[in-house]
Structure formats: C-alpha cells, structure tokens
mmCIF file of C-alpha atoms in Angstrom:
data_model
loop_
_atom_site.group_PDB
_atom_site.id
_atom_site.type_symbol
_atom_site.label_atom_id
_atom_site.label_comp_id
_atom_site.label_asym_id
_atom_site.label_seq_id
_atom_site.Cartn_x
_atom_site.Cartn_y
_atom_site.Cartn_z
ATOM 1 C CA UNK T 1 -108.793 61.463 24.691
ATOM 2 C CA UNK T 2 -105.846 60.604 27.092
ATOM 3 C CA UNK T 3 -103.919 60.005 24.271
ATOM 4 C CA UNK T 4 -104.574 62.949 22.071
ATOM 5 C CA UNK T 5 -103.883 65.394 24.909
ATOM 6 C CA UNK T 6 -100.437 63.692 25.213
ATOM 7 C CA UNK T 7 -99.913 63.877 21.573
ATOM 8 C CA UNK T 8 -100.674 67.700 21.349
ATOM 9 C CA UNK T 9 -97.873 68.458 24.170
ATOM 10 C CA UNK T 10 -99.765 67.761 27.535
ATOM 11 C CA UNK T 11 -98.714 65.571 30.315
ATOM 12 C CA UNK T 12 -101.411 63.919 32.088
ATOM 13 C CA UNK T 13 -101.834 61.861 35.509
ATOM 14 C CA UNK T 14 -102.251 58.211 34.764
ATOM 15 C CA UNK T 15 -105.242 56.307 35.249
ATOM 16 C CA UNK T 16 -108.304 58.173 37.613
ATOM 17 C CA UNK T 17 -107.593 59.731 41.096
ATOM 18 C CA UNK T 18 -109.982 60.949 43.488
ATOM 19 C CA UNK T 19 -110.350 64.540 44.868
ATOM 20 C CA UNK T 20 -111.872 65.514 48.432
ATOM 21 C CA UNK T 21 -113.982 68.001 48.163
ATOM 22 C CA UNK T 22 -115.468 70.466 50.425
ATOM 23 C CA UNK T 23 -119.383 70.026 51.776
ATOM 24 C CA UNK T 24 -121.917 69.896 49.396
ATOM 25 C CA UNK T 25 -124.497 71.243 50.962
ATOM 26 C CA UNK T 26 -127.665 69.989 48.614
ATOM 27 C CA UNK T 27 -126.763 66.224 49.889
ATOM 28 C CA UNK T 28 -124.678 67.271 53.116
ATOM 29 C CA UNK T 29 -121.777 64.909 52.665
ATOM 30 C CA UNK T 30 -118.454 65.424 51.684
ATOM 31 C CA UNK T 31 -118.167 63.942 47.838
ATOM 32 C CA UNK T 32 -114.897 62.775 46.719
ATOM 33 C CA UNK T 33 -115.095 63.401 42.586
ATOM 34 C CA UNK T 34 -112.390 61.941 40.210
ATOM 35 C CA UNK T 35 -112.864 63.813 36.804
ATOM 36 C CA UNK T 36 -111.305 62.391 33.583
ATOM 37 C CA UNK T 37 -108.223 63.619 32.971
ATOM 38 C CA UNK T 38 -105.763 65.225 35.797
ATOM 39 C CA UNK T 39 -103.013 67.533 34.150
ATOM 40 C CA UNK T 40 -99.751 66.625 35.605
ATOM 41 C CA UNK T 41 -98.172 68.892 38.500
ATOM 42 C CA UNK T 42 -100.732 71.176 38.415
ATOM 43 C CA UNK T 43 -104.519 71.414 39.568
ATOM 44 C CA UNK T 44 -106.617 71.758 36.162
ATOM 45 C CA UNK T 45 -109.011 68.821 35.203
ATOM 46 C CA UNK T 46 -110.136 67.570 32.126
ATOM 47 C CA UNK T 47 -113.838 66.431 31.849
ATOM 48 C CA UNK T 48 -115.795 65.149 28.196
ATOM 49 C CA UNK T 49 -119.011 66.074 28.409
ATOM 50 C CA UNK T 50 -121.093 63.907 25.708
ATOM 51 C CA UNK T 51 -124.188 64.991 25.306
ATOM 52 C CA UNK T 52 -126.133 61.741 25.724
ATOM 53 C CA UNK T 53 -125.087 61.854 29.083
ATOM 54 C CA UNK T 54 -125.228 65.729 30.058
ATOM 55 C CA UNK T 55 -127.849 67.109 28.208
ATOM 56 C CA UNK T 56 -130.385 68.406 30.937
ATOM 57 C CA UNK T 57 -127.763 67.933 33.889
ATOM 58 C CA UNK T 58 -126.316 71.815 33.269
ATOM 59 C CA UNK T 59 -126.418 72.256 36.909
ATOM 60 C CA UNK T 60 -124.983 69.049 37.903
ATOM 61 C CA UNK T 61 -122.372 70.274 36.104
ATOM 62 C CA UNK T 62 -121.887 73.525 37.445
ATOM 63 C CA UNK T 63 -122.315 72.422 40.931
ATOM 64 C CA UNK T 64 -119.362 69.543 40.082
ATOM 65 C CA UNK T 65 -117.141 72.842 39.328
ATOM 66 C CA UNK T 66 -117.912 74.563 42.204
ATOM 67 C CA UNK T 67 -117.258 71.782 44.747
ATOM 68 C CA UNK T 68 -113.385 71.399 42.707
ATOM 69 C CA UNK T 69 -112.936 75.317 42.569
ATOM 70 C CA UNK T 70 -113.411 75.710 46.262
ATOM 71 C CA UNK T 71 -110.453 73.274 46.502
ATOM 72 C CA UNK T 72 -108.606 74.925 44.129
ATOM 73 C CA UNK T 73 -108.733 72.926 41.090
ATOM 74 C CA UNK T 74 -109.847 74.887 38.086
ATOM 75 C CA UNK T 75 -112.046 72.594 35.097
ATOM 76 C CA UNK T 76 -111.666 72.781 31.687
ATOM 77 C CA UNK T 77 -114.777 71.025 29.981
ATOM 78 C CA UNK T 78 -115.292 69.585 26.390
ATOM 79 C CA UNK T 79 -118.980 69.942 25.766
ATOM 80 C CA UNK T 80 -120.010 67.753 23.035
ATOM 81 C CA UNK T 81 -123.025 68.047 20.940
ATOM 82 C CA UNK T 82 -123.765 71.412 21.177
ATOM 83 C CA UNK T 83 -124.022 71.705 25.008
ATOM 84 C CA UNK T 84 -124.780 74.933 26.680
ATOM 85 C CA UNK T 85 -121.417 75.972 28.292
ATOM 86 C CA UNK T 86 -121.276 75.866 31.993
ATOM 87 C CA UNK T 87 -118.222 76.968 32.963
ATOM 88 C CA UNK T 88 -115.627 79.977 31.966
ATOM 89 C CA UNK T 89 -112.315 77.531 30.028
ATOM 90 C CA UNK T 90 -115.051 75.504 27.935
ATOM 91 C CA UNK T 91 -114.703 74.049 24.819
ATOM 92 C CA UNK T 92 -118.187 73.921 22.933
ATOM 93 C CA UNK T 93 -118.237 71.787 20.078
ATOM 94 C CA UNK T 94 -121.111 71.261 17.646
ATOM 95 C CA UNK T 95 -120.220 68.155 16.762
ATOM 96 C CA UNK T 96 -121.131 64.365 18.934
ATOM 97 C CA UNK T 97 -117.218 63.271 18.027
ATOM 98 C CA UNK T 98 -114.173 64.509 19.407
ATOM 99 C CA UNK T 99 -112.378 66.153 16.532
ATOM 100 C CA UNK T 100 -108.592 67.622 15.806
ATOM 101 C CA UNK T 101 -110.371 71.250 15.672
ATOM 102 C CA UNK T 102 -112.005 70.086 19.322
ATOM 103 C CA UNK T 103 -108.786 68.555 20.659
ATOM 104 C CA UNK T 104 -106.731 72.116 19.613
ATOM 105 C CA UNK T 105 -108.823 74.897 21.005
ATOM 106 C CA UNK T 106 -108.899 72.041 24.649
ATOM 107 C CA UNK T 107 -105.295 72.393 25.027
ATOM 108 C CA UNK T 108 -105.416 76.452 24.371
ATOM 109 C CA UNK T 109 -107.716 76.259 27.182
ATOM 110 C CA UNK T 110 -105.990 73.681 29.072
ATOM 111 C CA UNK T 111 -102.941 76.147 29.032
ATOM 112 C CA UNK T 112 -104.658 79.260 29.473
ATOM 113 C CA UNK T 113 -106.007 77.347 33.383
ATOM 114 C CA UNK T 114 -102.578 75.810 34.006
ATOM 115 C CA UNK T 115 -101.210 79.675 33.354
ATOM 116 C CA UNK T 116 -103.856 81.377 35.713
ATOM 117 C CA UNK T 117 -105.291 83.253 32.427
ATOM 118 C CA UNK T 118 -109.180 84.341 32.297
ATOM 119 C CA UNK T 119 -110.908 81.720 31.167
ATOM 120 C CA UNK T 120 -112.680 81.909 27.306
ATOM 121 C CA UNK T 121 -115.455 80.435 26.067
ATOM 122 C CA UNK T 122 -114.602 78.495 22.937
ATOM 123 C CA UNK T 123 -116.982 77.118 20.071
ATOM 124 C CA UNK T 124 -115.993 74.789 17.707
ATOM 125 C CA UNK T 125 -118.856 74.403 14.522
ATOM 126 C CA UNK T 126 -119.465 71.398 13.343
ATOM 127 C CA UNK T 127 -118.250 71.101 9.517
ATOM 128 C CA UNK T 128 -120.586 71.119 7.102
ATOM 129 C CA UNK T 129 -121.136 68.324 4.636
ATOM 130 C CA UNK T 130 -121.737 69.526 1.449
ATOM 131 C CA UNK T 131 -125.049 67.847 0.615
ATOM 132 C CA UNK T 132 -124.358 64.907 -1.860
ATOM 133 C CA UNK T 133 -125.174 65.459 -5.213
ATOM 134 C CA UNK T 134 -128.287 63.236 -6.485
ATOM 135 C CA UNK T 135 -127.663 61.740 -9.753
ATOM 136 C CA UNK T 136 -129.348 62.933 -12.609
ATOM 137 C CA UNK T 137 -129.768 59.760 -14.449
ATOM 138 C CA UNK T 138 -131.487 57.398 -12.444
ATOM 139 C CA UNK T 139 -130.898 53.040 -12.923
ATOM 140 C CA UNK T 140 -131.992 51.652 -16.289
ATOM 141 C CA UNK T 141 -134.375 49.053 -15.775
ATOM 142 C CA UNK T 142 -136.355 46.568 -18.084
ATOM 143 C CA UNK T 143 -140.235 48.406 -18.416
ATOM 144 C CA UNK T 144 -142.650 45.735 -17.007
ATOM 145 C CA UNK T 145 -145.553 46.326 -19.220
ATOM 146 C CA UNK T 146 -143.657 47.199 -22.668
ATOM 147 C CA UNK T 147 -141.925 44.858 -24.553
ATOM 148 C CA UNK T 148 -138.140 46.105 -25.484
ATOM 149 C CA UNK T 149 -138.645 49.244 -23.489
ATOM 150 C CA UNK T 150 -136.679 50.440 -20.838
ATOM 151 C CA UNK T 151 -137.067 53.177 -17.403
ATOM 152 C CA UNK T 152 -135.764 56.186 -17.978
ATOM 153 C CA UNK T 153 -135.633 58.314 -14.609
ATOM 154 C CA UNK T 154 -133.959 61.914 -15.222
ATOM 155 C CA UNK T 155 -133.774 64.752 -12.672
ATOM 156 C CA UNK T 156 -134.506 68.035 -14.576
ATOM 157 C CA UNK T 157 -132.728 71.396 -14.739
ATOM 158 C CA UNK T 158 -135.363 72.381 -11.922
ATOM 159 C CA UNK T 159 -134.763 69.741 -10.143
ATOM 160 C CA UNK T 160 -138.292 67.849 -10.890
ATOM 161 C CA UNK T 161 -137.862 63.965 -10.998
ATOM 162 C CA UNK T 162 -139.108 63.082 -14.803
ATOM 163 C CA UNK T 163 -140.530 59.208 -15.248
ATOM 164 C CA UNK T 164 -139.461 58.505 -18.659
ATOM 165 C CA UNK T 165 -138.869 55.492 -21.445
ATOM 166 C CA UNK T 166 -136.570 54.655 -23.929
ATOM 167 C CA UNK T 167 -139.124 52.936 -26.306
ATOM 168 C CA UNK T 168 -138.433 50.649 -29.477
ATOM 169 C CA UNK T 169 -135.397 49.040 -28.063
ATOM 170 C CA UNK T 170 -133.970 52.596 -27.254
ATOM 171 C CA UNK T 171 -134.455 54.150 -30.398
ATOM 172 C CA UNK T 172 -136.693 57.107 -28.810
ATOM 173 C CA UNK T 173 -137.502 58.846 -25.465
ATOM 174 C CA UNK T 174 -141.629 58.699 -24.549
ATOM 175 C CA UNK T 175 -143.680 59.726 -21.873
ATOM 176 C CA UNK T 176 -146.856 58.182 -20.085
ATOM 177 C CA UNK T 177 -149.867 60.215 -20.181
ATOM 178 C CA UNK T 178 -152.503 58.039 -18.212
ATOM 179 C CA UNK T 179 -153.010 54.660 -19.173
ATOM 180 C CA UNK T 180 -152.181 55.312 -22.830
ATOM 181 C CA UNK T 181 -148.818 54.077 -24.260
ATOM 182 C CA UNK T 182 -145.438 56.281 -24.320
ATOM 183 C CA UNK T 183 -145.721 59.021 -26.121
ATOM 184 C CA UNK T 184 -142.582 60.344 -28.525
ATOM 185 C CA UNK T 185 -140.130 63.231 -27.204
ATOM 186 C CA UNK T 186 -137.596 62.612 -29.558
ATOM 187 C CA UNK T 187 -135.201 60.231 -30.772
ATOM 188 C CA UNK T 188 -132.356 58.634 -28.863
ATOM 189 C CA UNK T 189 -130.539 56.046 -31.361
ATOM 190 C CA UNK T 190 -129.297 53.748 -28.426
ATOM 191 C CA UNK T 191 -130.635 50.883 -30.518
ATOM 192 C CA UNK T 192 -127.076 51.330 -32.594
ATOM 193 C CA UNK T 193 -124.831 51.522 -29.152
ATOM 194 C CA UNK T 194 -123.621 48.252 -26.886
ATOM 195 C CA UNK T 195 -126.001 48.311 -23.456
ATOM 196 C CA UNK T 196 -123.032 49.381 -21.446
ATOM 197 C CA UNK T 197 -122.618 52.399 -23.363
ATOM 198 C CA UNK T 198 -126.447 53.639 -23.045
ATOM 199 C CA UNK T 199 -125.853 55.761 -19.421
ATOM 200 C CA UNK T 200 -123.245 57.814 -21.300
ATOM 201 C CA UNK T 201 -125.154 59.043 -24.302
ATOM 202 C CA UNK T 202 -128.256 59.536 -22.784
ATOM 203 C CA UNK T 203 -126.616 61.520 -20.374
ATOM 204 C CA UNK T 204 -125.095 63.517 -23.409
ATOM 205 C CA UNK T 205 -128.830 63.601 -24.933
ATOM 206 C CA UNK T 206 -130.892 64.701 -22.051
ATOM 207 C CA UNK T 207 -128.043 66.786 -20.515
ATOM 208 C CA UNK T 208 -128.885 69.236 -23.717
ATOM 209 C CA UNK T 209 -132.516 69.424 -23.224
ATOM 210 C CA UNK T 210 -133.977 72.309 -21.482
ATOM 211 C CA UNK T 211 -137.532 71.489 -19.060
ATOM 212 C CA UNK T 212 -139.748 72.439 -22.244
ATOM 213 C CA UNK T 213 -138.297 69.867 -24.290
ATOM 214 C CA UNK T 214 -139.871 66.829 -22.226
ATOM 215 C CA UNK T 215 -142.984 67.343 -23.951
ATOM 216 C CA UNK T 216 -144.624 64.566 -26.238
ATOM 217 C CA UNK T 217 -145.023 65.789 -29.585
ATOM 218 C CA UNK T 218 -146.407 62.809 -31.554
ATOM 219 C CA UNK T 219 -147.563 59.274 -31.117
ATOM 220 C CA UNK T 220 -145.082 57.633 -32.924
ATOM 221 C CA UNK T 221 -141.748 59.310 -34.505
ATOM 222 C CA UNK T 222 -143.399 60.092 -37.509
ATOM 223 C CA UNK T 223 -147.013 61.473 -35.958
ATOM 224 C CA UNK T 224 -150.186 59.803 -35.027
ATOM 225 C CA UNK T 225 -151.442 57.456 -37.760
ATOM 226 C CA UNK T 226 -150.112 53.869 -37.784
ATOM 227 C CA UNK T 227 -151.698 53.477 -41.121
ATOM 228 C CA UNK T 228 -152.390 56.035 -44.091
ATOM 229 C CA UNK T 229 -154.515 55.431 -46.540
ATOM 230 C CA UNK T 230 -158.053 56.406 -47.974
ATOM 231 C CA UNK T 231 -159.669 53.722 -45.038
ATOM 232 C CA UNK T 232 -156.943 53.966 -42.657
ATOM 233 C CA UNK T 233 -159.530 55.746 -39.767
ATOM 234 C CA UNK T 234 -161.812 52.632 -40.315
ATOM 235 C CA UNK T 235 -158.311 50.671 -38.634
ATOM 236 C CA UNK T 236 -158.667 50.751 -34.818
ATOM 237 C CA UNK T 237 -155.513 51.216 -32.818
ATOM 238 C CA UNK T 238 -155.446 50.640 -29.500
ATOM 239 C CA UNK T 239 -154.053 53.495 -27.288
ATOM 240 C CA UNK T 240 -151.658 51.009 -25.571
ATOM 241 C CA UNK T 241 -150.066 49.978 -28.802
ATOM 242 C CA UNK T 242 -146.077 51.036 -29.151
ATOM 243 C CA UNK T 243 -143.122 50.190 -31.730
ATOM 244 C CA UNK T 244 -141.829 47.941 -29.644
ATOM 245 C CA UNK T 245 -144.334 45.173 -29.298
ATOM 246 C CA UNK T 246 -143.050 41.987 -31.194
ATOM 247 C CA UNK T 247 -147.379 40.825 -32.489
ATOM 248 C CA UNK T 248 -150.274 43.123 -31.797
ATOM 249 C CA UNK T 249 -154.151 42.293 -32.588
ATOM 250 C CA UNK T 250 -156.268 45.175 -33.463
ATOM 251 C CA UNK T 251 -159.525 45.350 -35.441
ATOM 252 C CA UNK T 252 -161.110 47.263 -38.825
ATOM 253 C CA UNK T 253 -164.111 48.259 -40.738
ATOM 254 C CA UNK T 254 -162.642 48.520 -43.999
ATOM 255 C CA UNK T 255 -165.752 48.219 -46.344
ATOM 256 C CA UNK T 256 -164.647 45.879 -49.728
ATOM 257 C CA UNK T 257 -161.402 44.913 -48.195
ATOM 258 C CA UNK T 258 -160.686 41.182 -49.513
ATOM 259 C CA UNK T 259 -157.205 40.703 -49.894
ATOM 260 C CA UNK T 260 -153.913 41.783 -48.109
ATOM 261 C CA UNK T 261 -150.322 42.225 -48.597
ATOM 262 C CA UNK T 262 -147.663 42.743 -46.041
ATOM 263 C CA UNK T 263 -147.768 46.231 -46.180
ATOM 264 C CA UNK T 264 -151.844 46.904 -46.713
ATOM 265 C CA UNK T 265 -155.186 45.553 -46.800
ATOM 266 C CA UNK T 266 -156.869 46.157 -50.062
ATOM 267 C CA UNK T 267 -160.066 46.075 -51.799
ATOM 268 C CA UNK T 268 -159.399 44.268 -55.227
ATOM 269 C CA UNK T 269 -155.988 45.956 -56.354
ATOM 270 C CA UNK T 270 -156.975 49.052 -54.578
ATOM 271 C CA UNK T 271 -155.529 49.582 -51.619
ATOM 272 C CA UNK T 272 -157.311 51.017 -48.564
ATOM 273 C CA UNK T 273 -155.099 50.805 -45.785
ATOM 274 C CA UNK T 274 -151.472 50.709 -45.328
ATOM 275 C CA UNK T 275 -148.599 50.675 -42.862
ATOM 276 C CA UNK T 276 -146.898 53.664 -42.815
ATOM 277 C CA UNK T 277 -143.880 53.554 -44.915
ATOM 278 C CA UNK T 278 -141.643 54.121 -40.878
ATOM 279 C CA UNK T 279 -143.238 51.526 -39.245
ATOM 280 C CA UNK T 280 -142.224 49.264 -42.419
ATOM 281 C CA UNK T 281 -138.901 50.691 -42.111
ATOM 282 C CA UNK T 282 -139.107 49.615 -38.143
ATOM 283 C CA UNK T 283 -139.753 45.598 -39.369
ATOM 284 C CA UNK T 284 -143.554 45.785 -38.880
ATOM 285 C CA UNK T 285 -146.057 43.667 -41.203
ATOM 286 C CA UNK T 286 -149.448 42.420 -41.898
ATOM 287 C CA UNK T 287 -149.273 38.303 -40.661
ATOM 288 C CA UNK T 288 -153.374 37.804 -41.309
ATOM 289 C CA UNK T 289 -156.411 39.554 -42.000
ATOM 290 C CA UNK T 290 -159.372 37.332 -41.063
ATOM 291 C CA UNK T 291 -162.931 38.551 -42.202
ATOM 292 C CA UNK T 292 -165.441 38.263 -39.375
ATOM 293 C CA UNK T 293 -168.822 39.273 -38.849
ATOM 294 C CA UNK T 294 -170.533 40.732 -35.591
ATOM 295 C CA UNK T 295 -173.900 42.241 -34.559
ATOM 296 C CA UNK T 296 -172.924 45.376 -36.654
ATOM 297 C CA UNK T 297 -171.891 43.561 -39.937
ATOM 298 C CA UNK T 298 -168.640 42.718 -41.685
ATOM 299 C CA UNK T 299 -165.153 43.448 -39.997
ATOM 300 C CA UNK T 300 -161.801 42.662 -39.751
ATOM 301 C CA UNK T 301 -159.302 41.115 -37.598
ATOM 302 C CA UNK T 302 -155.786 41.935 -38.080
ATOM 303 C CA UNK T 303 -152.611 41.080 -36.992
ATOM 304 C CA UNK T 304 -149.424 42.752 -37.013
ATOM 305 C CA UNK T 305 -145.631 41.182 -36.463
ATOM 306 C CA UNK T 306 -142.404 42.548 -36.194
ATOM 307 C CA UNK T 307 -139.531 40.439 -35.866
ATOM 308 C CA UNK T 308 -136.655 41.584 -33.099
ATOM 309 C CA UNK T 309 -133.800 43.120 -34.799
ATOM 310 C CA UNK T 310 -131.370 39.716 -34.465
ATOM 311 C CA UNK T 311 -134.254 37.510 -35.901
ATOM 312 C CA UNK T 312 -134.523 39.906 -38.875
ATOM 313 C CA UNK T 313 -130.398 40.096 -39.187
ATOM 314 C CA UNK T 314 -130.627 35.877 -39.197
ATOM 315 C CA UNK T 315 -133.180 36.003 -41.754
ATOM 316 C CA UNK T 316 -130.956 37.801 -44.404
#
C-alpha cells in the first residue's frame, strides 16, 4: 500500500510512528495510536481497513478518529469489503483487494485532507465478472453399458442439460427412456470422421437443432422392427438391444422354421423372418438358429453377429 501511494504522487513517513493522543475516556488512559501510513509534512493518516478484521468494530473505529482529530490529525480510511463508512474522507470499496480504482479515489481523498477540503464519501464497486460461459458440449466419454456407444451431454437452447448418445459407433444420436435402449433422434455420420474431429461436427449438428428436435422418433434409423417378414412378431427383441452390440441372443416362435440363411430363418424355401435389409447394410447376420423345446412347445434360439467395421474391412 506504502508503495502504491508513493507511486501515485504521495510522499509518505517511513516505517510506523506513534501519536499521543488525548484521554480516552471509555478506558481512562492516554492511548498512543500509530495508524498505517503517515503523509509526509502534514497531519493526515492513512488506515486499511480489511474487513476480516473490522467488520463489527464500526465504533472502534470511529472512536480511533476521534481520539486523532482532537489532536489535529485528520484520517482518511480505505474500507475494504464493503464496510460501512465511518468517517467523512473514506474510501468504500466493494471489493476484499486493494485495487488501482481503490488506490485512485485514496489519493483524491488523501489530497482533499492534506488541502483542508470537506471530506467525501467515496464508493468504489466491485467489477463484475461476467459469469463464465458453460459449454454446450459436454466431454465425450466411452458409454459403460453399450458397446461402441459414446456420452453425449448437450446444454439446450433453454438452457436444460440433455443426457444423450452417439450410438452405432457414432453413426446416430439416441436417447434413454427408462431402462430400454437409446432410442434414434437422428443421424450423426461421425462413424466416417477421425475421433478428434467428432466435438466439431457435433457441435455443427446439434448447434442446428431447436429443443423439439431431441425427441426419439424410431427405434432404430429405419423404425421399430429388427426383422420384417410374414413371422417377424413371433422374433422377440429385447428392449435393451442396439446397433451397436458386436453378438446378441434373442429368442422365436416361428412355427415350420427349419432352416436359416444369413439374412432369415425360413420354413422350407419360404422365408418367415428376415433382417431388415439396414441392419444388413449395418454388418448384422444370422450366426445359428438352434431348435429347442420348452414347457410351451417348439422354439428358437437365435443368434445375431456383427463384425466391427475394421474386422469387416480385413475380411475383404
């Protein structure tokens, strides 16, 4: 503080002295006070008021000026923190630091005492930060219950905090409803892009939807059915299955069904059930169809693979 004062024009007194004062008659003695700063040649004081240290102790404070005015010295205070002033040259900041603004409008005052003007109550505000910006796109993370899925945090135009995924190794935006699998928003084609350029287009993508457009529309891409066909409801999906699964087991009640292809299970050369031509498209395929029988007759266990994108590149 010493130093800033001396910067800004000021000459000070160097180091602390003492000043007698007059009786104080709450503790009947005869105090000798040394405030912070003495101003050179002239009897005005400087005293930094934090307010750790003065908050509550107004009157302390007030009495301190009175015992100084009474032997002529005048004191010009810098109440930090938003202090209640307490005497008629103080400098009120807002703020718990000593800033330039602060250090300025002191030395006004400091002058004004040193000159014999009226004294003026100054307040400094404490700047305001501009509140810092959250970021729209939250981390991309690895989803811990589906395979080649990925988080997909996004603040939206009203502010609301949307828990998304990028399904299918990016190739589409879903949402959770319940326990169920990711449901499709639309499609997002990072599957095509390097990983480092993924925060850039989906901030491109979902920077262009409005709130309304966060709504699942479909199971998959293409709709609801995994398999088409004249059996296909006798094939039971599970709720949690998604595109990006690598093998999935799921069961049927296809009545005749005795033979299979990659593509469908069939009775003779009829066929019953089939993939749907876009989940073909996406790599997946019947691996085994194994005829089993339980306490409500004849059914089938299926499985489904899809190999990840590079196996499928080797295998060319």
């Amino acid at each position: 503080m010493r130093d800033k004062l001396v910067a800004a024009g000021l000459a000070v007194h160097k180091g602390r002295s003492g000043i007698q004062c007059g009786h104080e008659a709450q503790r009947n003695n005869f105090p000798i006070l040394t405030p912070d700063i003495l101003i050179s040649k002239t009897k005005v004081c400087v005293e930094v008021d934090p307010a750790h240290t003065h908050a509550g102790k107004e009157n302390d404070d007030r009495t301190r000026n009175q015992l100084l005015d009474d032997v002529g010295w005048t004191v010009v205070r810098l109440r930090l923190g938003g202090l209640e002033s307490v005497g008629e040259h103080d400098v009120l900041a807002e703020s718990d630091s000593v800033t330039n603004e602060a250090i300025d409008a002191l030395v006004i005052a400091v002058s004004d005492a040193i000159a014999g003007r009226p004294g003026s109550i100054r307040t400094i505000k404490k700047k305001q930060v501009p509140a810092r910006e959250k970021p729209r796109l939250g981390a991309l993370a690895e989803h811990k219950h589906y395979e080649n899925a990925y988080y997909v945090s996004w603040r939206s135009n009203s502010g609301r905090l949307l828990r998304l995924v990028a399904m299918d190794y990016g190739r589409y935006l879903a949402s959770a409803e319940g326990w169920e699998a990711p449901r499709f928003i639309c499609g997002l084609g990072l599957n095509e892009l390097p990983r480092k350029e993924w925060r850039t287009a989906l901030l491109d993508i979902l920077g262009k939807l409005s709130d309304t457009d966060f709504v699942p529309v479909s199971t998959f891409p293409w709709g609801d059915e995994l398999f088409i066909g004249e059996q296909a409801p006798a094939v039971r999906i599970s709720p949690k299955f998604h595109l990006g699964a690598s093998v999935w087991d799921l069961t049927a009640n296809i009545v005749g069904a005795d033979t299979f292809t990659e593509t469908a299970i069939c009775a003779g050369t009829d066929v019953q059930a089939e993939l749907h031509p876009e989940a073909v498209e996406r790599g997946w395929r019947i691996a085994a169809v194994g005829q089993r029988t339980g306490k409500h007759g004849i059914y089938q266990e299926v499985q489904l693979l899809r190999p990840s994108p590079a196996d499928a590149l080797a295998a060319l």
